[in-house]
């Protein structure tokens, strides 16, 4: 008998990005029209994830930062297209307003 589990839960760690993914992602962010805002935000999140990784000996937070920013880059054209379409957004929930109500 072994003390090791028979299986590993699938949701424990996100898939590992390629070793060069963070550098490639940063290059893509620098080339984007939102670079002025996005590059500093990515660098802050990456630095915090590095610190967390050093503290916990886990790469999970680093992987998550890469995944989130990859998703932002992929979805940016759709967000731009929606914004440019002139659709009425008055029926959407203002999350900032909701958060403010909960704190009161």
PDB file of C-alpha atoms in Angstrom:
ATOM      1  CA  UNK A   1       0.000   0.000   0.000  1.00  0.00           C
ATOM      2  CA  UNK A   2       1.049   3.526  -0.687  1.00  0.00           C
ATOM      3  CA  UNK A   3       0.313   6.687   1.214  1.00  0.00           C
ATOM      4  CA  UNK A   4       0.151   8.581  -2.069  1.00  0.00           C
ATOM      5  CA  UNK A   5      -3.278   9.549  -3.457  1.00  0.00           C
ATOM      6  CA  UNK A   6      -4.570   7.624  -6.464  1.00  0.00           C
ATOM      7  CA  UNK A   7      -5.356  10.828  -8.322  1.00  0.00           C
ATOM      8  CA  UNK A   8      -4.578  14.514  -8.326  1.00  0.00           C
ATOM      9  CA  UNK A   9      -7.436  17.015  -8.498  1.00  0.00           C
ATOM     10  CA  UNK A  10      -7.488  18.706 -11.897  1.00  0.00           C
ATOM     11  CA  UNK A  11      -8.021  22.187 -10.495  1.00  0.00           C
ATOM     12  CA  UNK A  12      -4.968  22.355  -8.233  1.00  0.00           C
ATOM     13  CA  UNK A  13      -2.632  24.130 -10.650  1.00  0.00           C
ATOM     14  CA  UNK A  14      -3.385  25.807 -13.967  1.00  0.00           C
ATOM     15  CA  UNK A  15      -1.469  24.553 -16.978  1.00  0.00           C
ATOM     16  CA  UNK A  16       2.066  25.826 -17.153  1.00  0.00           C
ATOM     17  CA  UNK A  17       2.692  28.474 -19.794  1.00  0.00           C
ATOM     18  CA  UNK A  18       5.741  28.164 -22.016  1.00  0.00           C
ATOM     19  CA  UNK A  19       8.967  29.382 -20.374  1.00  0.00           C
ATOM     20  CA  UNK A  20       9.108  32.438 -22.628  1.00  0.00           C
ATOM     21  CA  UNK A  21       5.420  33.310 -22.232  1.00  0.00           C
ATOM     22  CA  UNK A  22       5.873  36.182 -19.758  1.00  0.00           C
ATOM     23  CA  UNK A  23       8.442  37.918 -21.990  1.00  0.00           C
ATOM     24  CA  UNK A  24       6.300  37.396 -25.100  1.00  0.00           C
ATOM     25  CA  UNK A  25       3.261  38.676 -23.242  1.00  0.00           C
ATOM     26  CA  UNK A  26       5.113  41.787 -22.103  1.00  0.00           C
ATOM     27  CA  UNK A  27       6.218  42.450 -25.697  1.00  0.00           C
ATOM     28  CA  UNK A  28       2.602  42.145 -26.856  1.00  0.00           C
ATOM     29  CA  UNK A  29       1.437  44.471 -24.097  1.00  0.00           C
ATOM     30  CA  UNK A  30       4.069  47.042 -25.075  1.00  0.00           C
ATOM     31  CA  UNK A  31       2.833  46.900 -28.680  1.00  0.00           C
ATOM     32  CA  UNK A  32      -0.817  47.383 -27.693  1.00  0.00           C
ATOM     33  CA  UNK A  33      -2.472  50.799 -27.799  1.00  0.00           C
ATOM     34  CA  UNK A  34      -3.201  50.417 -24.078  1.00  0.00           C
ATOM     35  CA  UNK A  35       0.493  49.974 -23.242  1.00  0.00           C
ATOM     36  CA  UNK A  36       0.652  53.107 -21.114  1.00  0.00           C
ATOM     37  CA  UNK A  37      -1.799  51.574 -18.625  1.00  0.00           C
ATOM     38  CA  UNK A  38      -1.361  47.859 -19.195  1.00  0.00           C
ATOM     39  CA  UNK A  39       2.430  47.515 -18.997  1.00  0.00           C
ATOM     40  CA  UNK A  40       2.741  49.075 -15.517  1.00  0.00           C
ATOM     41  CA  UNK A  41      -0.266  47.050 -14.309  1.00  0.00           C
ATOM     42  CA  UNK A  42       1.215  43.806 -15.635  1.00  0.00           C
ATOM     43  CA  UNK A  43       4.608  44.610 -14.123  1.00  0.00           C
ATOM     44  CA  UNK A  44       3.018  45.297 -10.712  1.00  0.00           C
ATOM     45  CA  UNK A  45       1.033  42.059 -10.803  1.00  0.00           C
ATOM     46  CA  UNK A  46       4.068  40.098 -12.030  1.00  0.00           C
ATOM     47  CA  UNK A  47       6.269  41.522  -9.257  1.00  0.00           C
ATOM     48  CA  UNK A  48       3.667  40.633  -6.632  1.00  0.00           C
ATOM     49  CA  UNK A  49       3.338  37.130  -8.071  1.00  0.00           C
ATOM     50  CA  UNK A  50       7.132  36.696  -8.019  1.00  0.00           C
ATOM     51  CA  UNK A  51       7.211  37.701  -4.381  1.00  0.00           C
ATOM     52  CA  UNK A  52       4.368  35.292  -3.603  1.00  0.00           C
ATOM     53  CA  UNK A  53       6.207  32.555  -5.491  1.00  0.00           C
ATOM     54  CA  UNK A  54       9.386  33.146  -3.495  1.00  0.00           C
ATOM     55  CA  UNK A  55       7.428  33.048  -0.259  1.00  0.00           C
ATOM     56  CA  UNK A  56       5.359  29.954  -1.033  1.00  0.00           C
ATOM     57  CA  UNK A  57       7.633  28.017  -3.413  1.00  0.00           C
ATOM     58  CA  UNK A  58       4.671  27.776  -5.788  1.00  0.00           C
ATOM     59  CA  UNK A  59       4.421  28.891  -9.400  1.00  0.00           C
ATOM     60  CA  UNK A  60       0.631  29.002  -9.382  1.00  0.00           C
ATOM     61  CA  UNK A  61       0.334  32.758  -8.905  1.00  0.00           C
ATOM     62  CA  UNK A  62       2.807  33.403 -11.726  1.00  0.00           C
ATOM     63  CA  UNK A  63       0.821  31.106 -14.014  1.00  0.00           C
ATOM     64  CA  UNK A  64      -2.395  32.885 -13.084  1.00  0.00           C
ATOM     65  CA  UNK A  65      -0.956  36.316 -13.920  1.00  0.00           C
ATOM     66  CA  UNK A  66       0.127  35.071 -17.357  1.00  0.00           C
ATOM     67  CA  UNK A  67      -3.265  33.455 -18.000  1.00  0.00           C
ATOM     68  CA  UNK A  68      -5.245  36.539 -16.967  1.00  0.00           C
ATOM     69  CA  UNK A  69      -3.182  38.884 -19.122  1.00  0.00           C
ATOM     70  CA  UNK A  70      -3.280  36.503 -22.088  1.00  0.00           C
ATOM     71  CA  UNK A  71      -7.064  36.475 -21.770  1.00  0.00           C
ATOM     72  CA  UNK A  72      -7.165  40.286 -21.613  1.00  0.00           C
ATOM     73  CA  UNK A  73      -5.144  40.562 -24.810  1.00  0.00           C
ATOM     74  CA  UNK A  74      -7.296  37.985 -26.595  1.00  0.00           C
ATOM     75  CA  UNK A  75     -10.560  39.610 -25.529  1.00  0.00           C
ATOM     76  CA  UNK A  76      -9.469  43.226 -26.127  1.00  0.00           C
ATOM     77  CA  UNK A  77     -10.605  43.326 -29.801  1.00  0.00           C
ATOM     78  CA  UNK A  78     -14.073  42.075 -28.830  1.00  0.00           C
ATOM     79  CA  UNK A  79     -14.315  44.653 -26.052  1.00  0.00           C
ATOM     80  CA  UNK A  80     -13.209  47.375 -28.473  1.00  0.00           C
ATOM     81  CA  UNK A  81     -15.774  46.247 -31.048  1.00  0.00           C
ATOM     82  CA  UNK A  82     -18.539  46.261 -28.448  1.00  0.00           C
ATOM     83  CA  UNK A  83     -17.550  49.720 -27.232  1.00  0.00           C
ATOM     84  CA  UNK A  84     -17.405  51.053 -30.782  1.00  0.00           C
ATOM     85  CA  UNK A  85     -20.822  49.593 -31.629  1.00  0.00           C
ATOM     86  CA  UNK A  86     -22.594  52.268 -29.609  1.00  0.00           C
ATOM     87  CA  UNK A  87     -24.820  49.758 -27.850  1.00  0.00           C
ATOM     88  CA  UNK A  88     -26.784  51.001 -24.892  1.00  0.00           C
ATOM     89  CA  UNK A  89     -25.212  49.758 -21.661  1.00  0.00           C
ATOM     90  CA  UNK A  90     -27.642  51.428 -19.268  1.00  0.00           C
ATOM     91  CA  UNK A  91     -29.194  48.099 -18.304  1.00  0.00           C
ATOM     92  CA  UNK A  92     -25.924  46.641 -17.050  1.00  0.00           C
ATOM     93  CA  UNK A  93     -25.111  46.414 -13.367  1.00  0.00           C
ATOM     94  CA  UNK A  94     -22.488  48.834 -12.102  1.00  0.00           C
ATOM     95  CA  UNK A  95     -20.206  46.556 -10.069  1.00  0.00           C
ATOM     96  CA  UNK A  96     -18.481  49.489  -8.360  1.00  0.00           C
ATOM     97  CA  UNK A  97     -21.843  50.739  -7.186  1.00  0.00           C
ATOM     98  CA  UNK A  98     -22.753  47.255  -5.938  1.00  0.00           C
ATOM     99  CA  UNK A  99     -19.515  46.963  -3.984  1.00  0.00           C
ATOM    100  CA  UNK A 100     -20.157  50.344  -2.415  1.00  0.00           C
ATOM    101  CA  UNK A 101     -23.597  49.239  -1.235  1.00  0.00           C
ATOM    102  CA  UNK A 102     -22.225  46.103   0.405  1.00  0.00           C
ATOM    103  CA  UNK A 103     -19.675  48.036   2.466  1.00  0.00           C
ATOM    104  CA  UNK A 104     -22.248  50.374   3.970  1.00  0.00           C
TER     105      UNK A 104
END
